[in-house]
Coordinates of C-alpha atoms and ligand atoms in Angstrom, one line a residue:
X1 CA -15.8 63.1 8.0
X2 CA -14.6 62.2 4.5
X3 CA -11.5 60.5 6.0
X4 CA -13.6 58.6 8.5
X5 CA -16.0 57.4 5.7
X6 CA -12.9 56.3 3.7
X7 CA -11.6 54.3 6.5
X8 CA -15.0 52.8 7.3
X9 CA -15.3 51.7 3.6
X10 CA -11.8 50.2 3.7
X11 CA -12.5 48.5 7.0
X12 CA -15.8 46.9 5.9
X13 CA -14.4 45.8 2.5
X14 CA -11.5 44.2 4.4
X15 CA -13.9 42.4 6.7
X16 CA -16.1 41.2 3.8
X17 CA -13.1 40.0 1.9
X18 CA -11.9 38.2 5.0
X19 CA -15.3 36.6 5.5
X20 CA -15.4 35.6 1.8
X21 CA -11.9 34.3 2.1
X22 CA -12.9 32.3 5.2
X23 CA -16.0 31.0 3.5
X24 CA -14.0 30.0 0.4
X25 CA -11.8 27.9 2.6
X26 CA -14.6 26.0 4.2
X27 CA -14.8 22.4 3.0
X28 CA -18.1 20.9 1.7
X29 CA -18.3 19.0 5.0
X30 CA -18.1 22.2 7.0
X31 CA -20.6 23.9 4.8
X32 CA -23.1 21.0 5.0
X33 CA -25.2 19.5 7.7
X34 CA -22.4 17.6 9.4
X35 CA -23.4 14.3 7.9
X36 CA -22.0 14.7 4.4
X37 CA -18.7 13.8 2.9
X38 CA -17.2 15.5 -0.1
X39 CA -17.5 13.9 -3.5
X40 CA -14.4 13.1 -5.6
X41 CA -14.9 16.2 -7.7
X42 CA -15.4 18.4 -4.7
X43 CA -12.3 17.1 -2.9
X44 CA -10.0 17.5 -5.9
X45 CA -11.5 21.0 -6.6
X46 CA -10.8 22.0 -3.0
X47 CA -7.2 20.9 -3.2
X48 CA -6.8 22.7 -6.5
X49 CA -8.1 25.8 -4.8
X50 CA -5.6 25.4 -1.9
X51 CA -2.8 24.8 -4.5
X52 CA -3.7 28.1 -6.2
X53 CA -4.1 30.1 -3.0
X54 CA -1.1 28.8 -1.0
X55 CA 2.4 28.4 -2.3
X56 CA 3.1 25.9 0.5
X57 CA 0.6 23.4 -1.0
X58 CA 1.0 21.6 -4.3
X59 CA -1.4 19.1 -5.8
X60 CA 0.5 16.6 -7.9
X61 CA -0.6 13.7 -10.1
X62 CA 1.0 10.3 -9.6
X63 CA -0.1 8.0 -12.4
X64 CA -3.6 7.0 -13.5
X65 CA -5.9 4.7 -11.5
X66 CA -8.1 1.8 -12.8
X67 CA -11.1 4.1 -13.4
X68 CA -9.0 6.4 -15.7
X69 CA -8.6 9.3 -13.3
X70 CA -5.2 10.3 -11.9
X71 CA -4.0 9.5 -8.4
X72 CA -3.4 12.8 -6.7
X73 CA -1.2 13.7 -3.8
X74 CA -1.3 17.0 -2.0
X75 CA 2.0 18.1 -0.6
X76 CA 2.1 20.5 2.3
X77 CA 5.5 22.0 2.6
X78 CA 6.2 25.2 4.5
X79 CA 9.6 25.5 3.0
X80 CA 8.0 25.2 -0.4
X81 CA 10.2 22.2 -1.2
X82 CA 8.2 19.7 -3.3
X83 CA 11.1 17.5 -4.4
X84 CA 11.9 14.5 -2.2
X85 CA 15.7 14.9 -2.4
X86 CA 15.5 18.4 -1.3
X87 CA 13.1 17.5 1.6
X88 CA 15.4 14.7 2.8
X89 CA 18.4 17.1 2.4
X90 CA 16.5 19.6 4.6
X91 CA 16.2 16.8 7.2
X92 CA 12.5 17.2 7.3
X93 CA 10.3 14.3 8.3
X94 CA 7.6 13.0 6.0
X95 CA 4.1 12.0 7.1
X96 CA 1.9 10.3 4.5
X97 CA -1.9 10.2 5.0
X98 CA -4.0 7.9 2.8
X99 CA -7.7 8.3 2.5
X100 CA -10.7 6.4 1.1
X101 CA -8.8 3.1 0.4
X102 CA -12.3 2.0 1.6
X103 CA -14.5 4.8 0.3
X104 CA -17.4 3.8 2.5
X105 CA -15.1 4.9 5.4
X106 CA -14.6 8.5 4.3
X107 CA -13.8 10.5 7.5
X108 CA -10.2 11.0 6.4
X109 CA -11.2 12.5 3.1
X110 CA -12.9 15.5 4.8
X111 CA -10.6 15.6 7.9
X112 CA -7.5 15.8 5.6
X113 CA -8.9 18.7 3.6
X114 CA -9.4 20.6 6.8
X115 CA -5.9 19.6 8.0
X116 CA -4.2 20.7 4.8
X117 CA -5.8 24.1 5.1
X118 CA -5.2 24.5 8.8
X119 CA -1.5 23.6 8.5
X120 CA -0.9 26.6 6.3
X121 CA -3.5 29.1 7.8
X122 CA -3.2 28.5 11.6
X123 CA -0.4 30.3 13.4
X124 CA 0.4 27.4 15.6
X125 CA 1.1 25.1 12.7
X126 CA 2.8 27.6 10.5
X127 CA 5.4 27.9 13.3
X128 CA 5.9 24.2 13.6
X129 CA 5.8 23.0 10.1
X130 CA 9.4 23.7 9.4
X131 CA 10.3 20.2 10.2
X132 CA 7.6 18.1 8.6
X133 CA 6.2 17.7 5.1
X134 CA 2.8 16.3 5.0
X135 CA 1.6 14.2 2.0
X136 CA -2.1 13.6 1.6
X137 CA -3.7 11.2 -0.8
X138 CA -7.1 12.9 -1.1
X139 CA -8.8 9.7 -2.4
X140 CA -6.9 6.4 -3.1
X141 CA -9.7 4.2 -4.4
X142 CA -11.2 6.7 -6.9
X143 CA -13.4 4.1 -8.7
X144 CA -14.9 3.2 -5.4
X145 CA -15.3 6.9 -4.3
X146 CA -17.2 7.6 -7.6
X147 CA -19.5 4.6 -7.0
X148 CA -21.5 6.5 -4.4
X149 CA -24.8 5.5 -2.7
X150 CA -26.6 5.8 0.6
X151 CA -26.3 2.2 1.8
X152 CA -23.4 0.0 1.0
X153 CA -22.4 -0.2 4.6
X154 CA -25.5 -1.6 6.3
X155 CA -24.3 -1.1 9.9
X156 CA -22.8 2.4 9.6
X157 CA -24.2 5.6 11.1
X158 CA -23.7 8.1 8.2
X159 CA -22.7 10.0 6.3
X160 CA -25.7 10.4 4.0
X161 CA -23.8 9.1 0.9
X162 CA -20.5 7.5 0.5
X163 CA -18.5 5.4 -2.0
X164 CA -18.1 1.6 -2.3
X165 CA -15.3 -0.7 -1.0
X166 CA -14.4 -2.3 -4.3
X167 CA -12.5 -0.3 -6.8
X168 CA -13.2 -0.1 -10.6
X169 CA -12.1 -3.7 -10.8
X170 CA -14.0 -4.7 -7.6
X171 CA -10.6 -5.1 -5.8
X172 CA -10.2 -4.3 -2.1
X173 CA -7.2 -2.1 -2.3
X174 CA -6.3 -2.9 1.3
X175 CA -5.3 -6.4 0.1
X176 CA -3.5 -5.2 -3.1
X177 CA -0.2 -3.8 -1.8
X178 CA 1.9 -6.8 -2.9
X179 CA 0.1 -8.3 -5.9
X180 CA -0.6 -4.8 -7.3
X181 CA -3.5 -6.0 -9.6
X182 CA -4.8 -2.4 -9.6
X183 CA -3.1 0.5 -11.3
X184 CA -3.9 2.3 -8.0
X185 CA -1.6 0.0 -6.1
X186 CA 1.2 0.3 -8.7
X187 CA 1.1 4.1 -8.6
X188 CA 0.9 4.0 -4.8
X189 CA 4.0 1.7 -4.5
X190 CA 5.9 4.1 -6.7
X191 CA 4.7 7.1 -4.6
X192 CA 5.4 5.4 -1.3
X193 CA 8.9 4.2 -2.2
X194 CA 9.8 7.5 -3.9
X195 CA 8.9 9.5 -0.8
X196 CA 9.8 6.9 1.9
X197 CA 7.6 8.4 4.6
X198 CA 8.7 8.2 8.2
X199 CA 5.1 7.8 9.4
X200 CA 2.1 6.6 7.5
X201 CA -1.6 6.9 8.4
X202 CA -4.3 4.9 6.5
X203 CA -7.7 6.2 7.6
X204 CA -10.6 3.7 8.2
X205 CA -13.9 3.0 9.9
X206 CA -14.5 -0.3 11.6
X207 CA -17.4 -2.8 11.9
X208 CA -17.6 -5.3 14.8
X209 CA -18.3 -5.1 18.5
X210 CA -19.9 -2.1 20.2
X211 CA -17.9 -0.1 22.9
X212 CA -17.5 3.4 24.2
X213 CA -14.5 4.5 22.0
X214 CA -15.1 6.7 18.9
X215 CA -11.7 5.5 17.6
X216 CA -9.5 2.5 18.0
X217 CA -6.2 2.0 16.3
X218 CA -4.0 -0.6 14.7
X219 CA -0.3 0.3 15.0
X220 CA 2.2 -1.7 12.9
X221 CA 2.5 -5.0 14.7
X222 CA 5.6 -4.4 16.9
X223 CA 7.3 -7.8 16.4
X224 CA 7.1 -7.3 12.7
X225 CA 8.5 -3.8 12.7
X226 CA 12.3 -3.4 12.9
X227 CA 13.3 -3.7 16.6
X228 CA 14.8 -0.2 16.9
X229 CA 11.8 1.5 15.3
X230 CA 9.4 -0.8 17.2
X231 CA 11.0 0.1 20.6
X232 CA 10.5 3.8 19.9
X233 CA 7.0 3.2 18.7
X234 CA 6.0 1.3 21.8
X235 CA 7.7 3.3 24.5
X236 CA 7.4 6.8 23.1
X237 CA 5.0 7.2 20.2
X238 CA 2.0 5.1 21.3
X239 CA 1.8 6.5 24.8
X240 CA 2.1 10.1 23.4
X241 CA -0.6 9.4 20.8
X242 CA -2.9 7.8 23.4
X243 CA -2.4 10.8 25.7
X244 CA -2.9 13.3 22.8
X245 CA -6.1 11.7 21.9
X246 CA -7.3 11.6 25.5
X247 CA -6.6 15.4 25.7
X248 CA -8.6 15.9 22.5
X249 CA -11.5 14.0 24.2
X250 CA -11.1 10.9 22.0
X251 CA -9.6 8.3 24.3
X252 CA -8.5 5.3 22.2
X253 CA -7.6 1.7 22.7
X254 CA -6.1 -0.9 20.3
X255 CA -8.3 -2.2 17.5
X256 CA -10.9 -4.5 18.9
X257 CA -10.4 -7.9 17.3
X258 CA -12.3 -10.1 19.7
X259 CA -11.2 -13.7 20.3
X260 CA -14.6 -14.7 21.8
X261 CA -18.0 -13.3 20.8
X262 CA -17.4 -10.1 22.9
X263 CA -14.1 -8.3 23.7
X264 CA -14.3 -9.0 27.4
X265 CA -15.0 -12.8 27.0
X266 CA -11.5 -13.9 26.0
X267 CA -9.8 -10.7 25.2
X268 CA -8.7 -9.1 22.0
X269 CA -5.8 -9.9 19.7
X270 CA -3.4 -7.8 17.6
X271 CA -3.9 -8.1 13.9
X272 CA -1.1 -9.8 11.9
X273 CA -1.0 -7.3 9.1
X274 CA 0.9 -9.2 6.4
X275 CA 2.3 -7.0 3.6
X276 CA -0.9 -7.2 1.5
X277 CA -2.3 -4.7 4.0
X278 CA -1.3 -1.0 4.1
X279 CA 0.6 -1.1 7.4
X280 CA 2.1 -4.5 6.6
X281 CA 3.4 -3.0 3.4
X282 CA 4.8 0.1 5.1
X283 CA 6.6 -2.1 7.7
X284 CA 8.7 -3.5 4.9
X285 CA 10.3 -0.1 4.6
X286 CA 10.7 0.6 8.3
X287 CA 7.9 3.1 8.2
X288 CA 5.7 3.4 11.3
X289 CA 2.2 2.8 10.2
X290 CA -1.2 3.5 11.7
X291 CA -4.7 2.4 10.8
X292 CA -7.0 4.6 12.9
X293 CA -10.5 2.9 12.9
X294 CA -13.4 5.1 13.9
X295 CA -16.5 3.2 15.2
X296 CA -19.3 2.8 12.7
X297 CA -22.1 3.3 15.3
X298 CA -20.9 6.8 16.3
X299 CA -22.1 9.8 14.3
X300 CA -20.1 11.0 11.4
X301 CA -19.2 14.3 13.1
X302 CA -17.3 12.9 16.1
X303 CA -15.8 10.2 13.8
X304 CA -14.4 12.9 11.6
X305 CA -13.2 15.0 14.5
X306 CA -11.4 12.0 16.0
X307 CA -9.8 11.3 12.6
X308 CA -8.6 15.0 12.4
X309 CA -7.4 14.8 16.1
X310 CA -5.4 11.6 15.3
X311 CA -3.5 13.2 12.5
X312 CA -2.8 16.2 14.7
X313 CA -1.6 13.9 17.5
X314 CA 0.7 12.1 15.1
X315 CA 2.1 15.5 13.9
X316 CA 2.7 16.8 17.4
X317 CA 4.5 13.6 18.3
X318 CA 6.6 13.7 15.2
X319 CA 7.6 17.3 16.0
X320 CA 8.4 16.5 19.6
X321 CA 10.4 13.3 18.6
X322 CA 11.8 14.4 15.3
X323 CA 15.4 13.6 16.1
X324 CA 14.5 10.2 17.6
X325 CA 12.4 9.3 14.6
X326 CA 15.1 10.3 12.2
X327 CA 17.8 8.4 14.1
X328 CA 15.8 5.2 14.7
X329 CA 14.7 5.0 11.1
X330 CA 18.3 5.7 9.8
X331 CA 19.6 2.9 12.1
X332 CA 16.9 0.5 11.0
X333 CA 17.6 1.2 7.3
X334 CA 21.3 0.6 7.8
X335 CA 20.7 -2.6 9.7
X336 CA 18.2 -3.9 7.1
X337 CA 20.8 -3.4 4.4
X338 CA 23.4 -5.3 6.3
X339 CA 21.4 -8.0 8.1
X340 CA 22.1 -11.6 7.1
X341 CA 18.9 -13.3 8.4
X342 CA 15.3 -12.2 8.0
X343 CA 12.1 -13.5 9.6
X344 CA 9.4 -14.3 7.0
X345 CA 6.6 -15.9 9.0
X346 CA 5.0 -15.1 12.3
X347 CA 2.3 -16.6 14.5
X348 CA 0.6 -15.3 17.6
X349 CA 2.1 -16.2 20.9
X350 CA -0.9 -17.4 22.8
X351 CA 1.0 -17.6 26.1
X352 CA 1.8 -13.9 26.2
X353 CA -0.6 -10.9 26.6
X354 CA -0.8 -7.5 28.2
X355 CA -3.7 -6.5 30.4
X356 CA -5.3 -3.3 29.2
X357 CA -8.2 -1.1 30.4
X358 CA -11.1 -1.5 28.1
X359 CA -14.2 0.7 28.1
X360 CA -17.0 -1.4 26.7
X361 CA -20.7 -2.1 27.1
X362 CA -22.2 -5.1 28.9
X363 CA -23.2 -7.7 26.3
X364 CA -25.9 -10.3 26.6
X365 CA -27.7 -12.9 24.5
X366 CA -31.4 -12.4 24.1
X367 CA -34.0 -14.3 22.0
X368 CA -34.3 -12.9 18.5
X369 CA -37.7 -11.9 17.4
X370 CA -36.7 -12.7 13.8
X371 CA -35.1 -16.1 14.1
X372 CA -36.3 -17.2 17.5
X373 CA -32.6 -18.0 18.2
X374 CA -30.2 -16.3 20.5
X375 CA -28.8 -12.9 19.4
X376 CA -26.0 -10.8 20.7
X377 CA -27.0 -7.5 22.3
X378 CA -24.8 -4.6 23.7
X379 CA -26.5 -2.6 26.4
X380 CA -25.3 1.0 25.9
X381 CA -26.9 1.9 29.3
X382 CA -24.4 -0.3 31.0
X383 CA -20.9 1.0 30.2
X384 CA -18.0 -0.7 32.0
X385 CA -14.3 -0.3 32.4
X386 CA -12.6 -3.7 32.7
X387 CA -9.1 -5.2 32.4
X388 CA -9.0 -7.4 29.3
X389 CA -6.3 -9.4 27.7
X390 CA -4.6 -8.0 24.7
X391 CA -2.6 -10.7 22.8
X392 CA 0.0 -8.6 21.1
X393 CA 3.0 -10.8 20.8
X394 CA 3.9 -12.6 17.6
X395 CA 6.7 -15.1 17.3
X396 CA 8.9 -15.7 14.2
X397 CA 8.3 -19.2 12.9
X398 CA 10.4 -19.1 9.7
X399 CA 13.6 -17.2 9.2
X400 CA 15.8 -17.3 6.2
X401 CA 19.4 -16.3 5.4
X402 CA 19.5 -13.9 2.5
X403 CA 21.5 -14.8 -0.6
X404 CA 24.0 -12.3 -2.1
X405 CA 21.5 -11.8 -4.9
X406 CA 18.3 -13.1 -6.4
X407 CA 18.5 -13.9 -10.1
X408 CA 15.2 -13.5 -11.9
X409 CA 14.8 -14.6 -15.5
X410 CA 13.3 -11.8 -17.6
X411 CA 10.4 -14.2 -18.6
X412 CA 8.8 -13.4 -15.2
X413 CA 7.9 -9.9 -16.2
X414 CA 5.0 -9.4 -13.8
X415 CA 7.4 -9.9 -10.9
X416 CA 10.1 -7.6 -12.4
X417 CA 7.3 -4.9 -12.9
X418 CA 6.4 -5.1 -9.3
X419 CA 9.9 -4.7 -8.1
X420 CA 10.2 -1.7 -10.4
X421 CA 7.0 -0.1 -9.1
X422 CA 8.7 -0.3 -5.7
X423 CA 12.0 1.3 -6.8
X424 CA 14.0 -1.8 -6.2
X425 CA 17.5 -1.5 -7.6
X426 CA 18.1 -4.1 -10.3
X427 CA 20.9 -5.0 -12.7
X428 CA 20.7 -7.0 -15.9
X429 CA 23.1 -9.7 -17.1
X430 CA 25.3 -8.4 -19.9
X431 CA 25.7 -11.8 -21.5
X432 CA 24.4 -15.4 -21.4
X433 CA 25.9 -17.2 -18.5
X434 CA 25.6 -20.4 -16.4
X435 CA 25.5 -19.5 -12.7
X436 CA 25.7 -21.8 -9.6
X437 CA 22.6 -21.0 -7.6
X438 CA 20.6 -22.4 -4.8
X439 CA 17.2 -23.4 -6.2
X440 CA 14.0 -23.9 -4.3
X441 CA 11.6 -26.8 -5.1
X442 CA 8.0 -26.4 -4.1
X443 CA 7.3 -29.4 -1.9
X444 CA 3.9 -28.5 -0.6
X445 CA 1.3 -25.8 -0.5
X446 CA -2.4 -25.4 0.0
X447 CA -4.7 -23.5 -2.3
X448 CA -7.9 -21.6 -1.5
X449 CA -11.0 -23.2 -3.0
X450 CA -12.6 -19.9 -3.9
X451 CA -11.2 -16.8 -5.5
X452 CA -9.8 -14.3 -3.1
X453 CA -9.2 -10.8 -4.5
X454 CA -8.9 -12.2 -8.0
X455 CA -6.5 -15.0 -7.0
X456 CA -6.6 -18.6 -5.8
X457 CA -4.2 -17.8 -3.0
X458 CA -1.6 -20.4 -1.8
X459 CA -0.6 -20.8 1.8
X460 CA 1.5 -23.0 4.0
X461 CA 4.0 -23.3 1.2
X462 CA 7.0 -25.5 1.9
X463 CA 10.2 -25.7 -0.1
X464 CA 13.3 -27.8 -0.3
X465 CA 16.7 -26.5 -1.6
X466 CA 19.2 -27.9 -4.1
X467 CA 22.4 -26.5 -5.6
X468 CA 22.1 -26.2 -9.3
X469 CA 24.0 -24.6 -12.2
X470 CA 21.4 -22.8 -14.3
X471 CA 21.6 -21.1 -17.7
X472 CA 20.6 -17.4 -17.5
X473 CA 20.4 -15.1 -20.5
X474 CA 21.5 -11.6 -21.3
X475 CA 18.9 -9.2 -19.9
X476 CA 17.9 -11.4 -16.9
X477 CA 17.6 -9.5 -13.7
X478 CA 19.9 -9.5 -10.7
X479 CA 18.6 -8.1 -7.4
X480 CA 21.4 -7.6 -4.8
X481 CA 20.3 -7.8 -1.2
X482 CA 22.1 -4.7 0.0
X483 CA 19.2 -2.4 -0.1
X484 CA 17.1 -0.6 2.5
X485 CA 14.2 -2.3 0.8
X486 CA 15.6 -5.8 1.6
X487 CA 12.5 -6.7 3.5
X488 CA 10.3 -6.0 0.5
X489 CA 12.7 -8.1 -1.7
X490 CA 12.8 -11.0 0.7
X491 CA 9.1 -11.1 1.7
X492 CA 8.0 -11.1 -1.9
X493 CA 10.7 -13.4 -3.4
X494 CA 11.0 -16.1 -0.7
X495 CA 8.1 -18.5 -1.5
X496 CA 7.4 -19.4 2.1
X497 CA 6.7 -15.8 3.2
X498 CA 3.0 -15.0 3.9
X499 CA 2.5 -12.7 1.0
X500 CA 5.1 -14.0 -1.4
X501 CA 4.7 -13.6 -5.1
X502 CA 4.5 -17.4 -5.2
X503 CA 1.6 -17.5 -2.8
X504 CA -0.1 -14.8 -4.9
X505 CA 0.1 -17.1 -8.0
X506 CA 2.8 -15.3 -9.9
X507 CA 4.6 -18.6 -10.5
X508 CA 1.8 -21.0 -10.9
X509 CA 3.1 -22.0 -14.3
X510 CA 5.9 -24.1 -12.7
X511 CA 3.3 -26.2 -10.9
X512 CA 2.1 -28.0 -14.0
X513 CA 4.1 -30.7 -15.8
X514 CA 4.5 -30.3 -19.5
X515 CA 5.6 -33.9 -20.4
X516 CA 4.3 -37.3 -19.4
X517 CA 4.9 -40.9 -20.6
X518 CA 2.9 -43.6 -22.2
X519 CA 2.7 -46.4 -19.7
X520 CA 2.8 -49.2 -22.2
X521 CA 6.1 -47.9 -23.6
X522 CA 7.7 -46.6 -20.4
X523 CA 7.1 -49.9 -18.6
X524 CA 10.2 -51.5 -20.2
X525 CA 12.3 -48.5 -19.6
X526 CA 11.2 -48.4 -15.9
X527 CA 12.5 -51.9 -15.4
X528 CA 15.9 -50.9 -16.9
X529 CA 16.0 -47.7 -14.7
X530 CA 15.5 -49.7 -11.5
X531 CA 18.0 -52.4 -12.6
X532 CA 20.6 -49.6 -12.9
X533 CA 19.7 -47.8 -9.6
X534 CA 19.8 -49.9 -6.5
X535 CA 18.9 -47.1 -4.2
X536 CA 15.8 -46.2 -6.2
X537 CA 14.9 -49.8 -6.4
X538 CA 15.1 -50.2 -2.6
X539 CA 12.9 -47.1 -2.2
X540 CA 10.5 -48.4 -4.7
X541 CA 10.2 -51.8 -3.0
X542 CA 9.6 -50.0 0.4
X543 CA 6.8 -47.9 -1.2
X544 CA 5.1 -51.1 -2.4
X545 CA 4.4 -52.0 1.2
X546 CA 1.6 -49.5 0.9
X547 CA -1.4 -51.4 -0.5
X548 CA -2.8 -48.4 -2.5
X549 CA 0.6 -47.9 -4.2
X550 CA 1.0 -51.6 -4.8
X551 CA -2.4 -51.7 -6.5
X552 CA -1.8 -48.6 -8.7
X553 CA 0.3 -49.4 -11.8
X554 CA 0.3 -45.7 -13.0
X555 CA 1.5 -44.4 -9.6
X556 CA 4.4 -47.0 -9.6
X557 CA 5.5 -46.0 -13.1
X558 CA 5.1 -42.3 -12.3
X559 CA 7.3 -42.7 -9.2
X560 CA 10.1 -44.2 -11.3
X561 CA 9.6 -41.6 -14.0
X562 CA 9.8 -38.6 -11.7
X563 CA 12.9 -40.0 -10.1
X564 CA 14.6 -40.6 -13.5
X565 CA 16.5 -38.4 -16.0
X566 CA 13.4 -38.2 -18.2
X567 CA 11.5 -36.1 -15.7
X568 CA 11.6 -32.4 -16.5
X569 CA 13.9 -30.5 -14.1
X570 CA 11.9 -27.3 -14.1
X571 CA 8.7 -28.9 -12.7
X572 CA 8.1 -27.2 -9.3
X573 CA 11.5 -25.6 -9.5
X574 CA 11.1 -22.0 -8.3
X575 CA 12.6 -19.9 -11.2
X576 CA 14.2 -17.2 -9.0
X577 CA 17.7 -18.4 -8.2
X578 CA 19.6 -17.6 -5.0
X579 CA 23.1 -16.6 -5.8
X580 CA 25.4 -17.1 -2.8
X581 CA 28.8 -16.1 -4.2
X582 CA 29.3 -12.5 -5.1
X583 CA 32.3 -13.1 -7.4
X584 CA 30.1 -15.1 -9.8
X585 CA 28.8 -11.8 -11.1
X586 CA 32.2 -10.6 -12.1
X587 CA 32.1 -9.6 -15.7
X588 CA 28.5 -10.5 -16.2
X589 CA 26.9 -7.4 -14.6
X590 CA 27.9 -3.8 -15.3
X591 CA 27.8 -2.1 -12.0
Ligands
ZN601 ZN1 -11.5 -0.1 6.2

């Protein structure tokens, strides 16, 4: 009897411990009413608890964000390797999951906490996690996560409270991947390029049309992704993910970016995610990127479950295709290092589209009781499945030939800093030297009238080129274009690229003239200049056929001035030189 009692005591204490253990592992979401998302403090405390309890999970800090709190990353590694070199040597794949870039869209925060736990506690995953290391950013926009309220997303169905889209500087971090105004983006760039993930997920919730899907997805735009990786993504990974999600009862379709007022009117188009956006940025490093977008009108619970299921589907596909993913990315990296030409601008091909099945709701326009005008209305009692057009082809419109190296004067520190955040290899000139380079001159650009994410963004930039010999100084930077990060280098340093540093105002200083002339003095000199330059004189006379020009004395003098030796050569000259001849670096760079 005594022995039986002893065993009973042991059994019950084991059960209670187990229950306590299980309880301790529940996330705040799981303990709550199903419509609550963890606060910043709760999320970090949870990962700290996982870190303490499981040797396979490590919570690391990766710099400090704008709000003063550190950017965390939780590393789930079954082999307990937390060093990137070791992980790459182990030939493990890396999945990076980013959460709360838009803190009002927090499903990923809670789903990832559950996923991290399940990966180390569930038998199925423990067996499979030999080949993948999962990195989770618990909350990227920490300032926004802390700025919690009930209502900053007017059209969203829960949770009860959530954070705000702007960060501590009111920046949208999903526009900040190139300009890196936020400390968050600087730290993230460092994290991303240090770990070089094979696959990247950036969790979101969408606004927009109503339809039946709980989740839609943006995959890296396939024409922008390296062709080898793109081919794998389109033919293998996307069908597998769609199937996986269907099995999990969350059938998906591509992100609904309607061309007309409803998806079935003129179809939907694929989003051109330029590098300012998360998956546009990850594309620069041949990483397959996904933005799963849960639908704002569905309840928080199914949205969270779909987000969890999407990560699981990605993991399952990565496990199944691990060799393929490794091989295609290795090939892409190799090709990017050696390629001579690079596309830098794309536009949608309006003649090409796929037909996809779309599960929507019939829409109608009804009179508004508020305005008396027509308003759009989706009838959820009238679901439909229709074929709609999906415009998902983008054409290259500008392509450039890479130089051997870009030469960046050290004066442009903000640019150098950004290259450094991204682990771009740079050398410095060991002495002052004149180098023959190809220079760009900014011929044309448009500028936004209103500030956009803290900038007056340029677009439609056009350049001309000229061969120059330019003086550079000891300490100026040399970026050789033989790197796996070539696409980052080229799409930031080529001024005509969509999200170039030029377009983001990093070189605005060159657009302003520093010297002018006094017309009453220059007039006599101008006559002399024309007398000594027949070609310029002919051009000048031709210009005078234009009445406005003929009636504007200042414009005439300025035309002669800007075509003379008196005009400053650095005006509109892009300071980053394109060095075409490798041997010119002999003796001036220590390799
Ligand atoms: Zn979002």
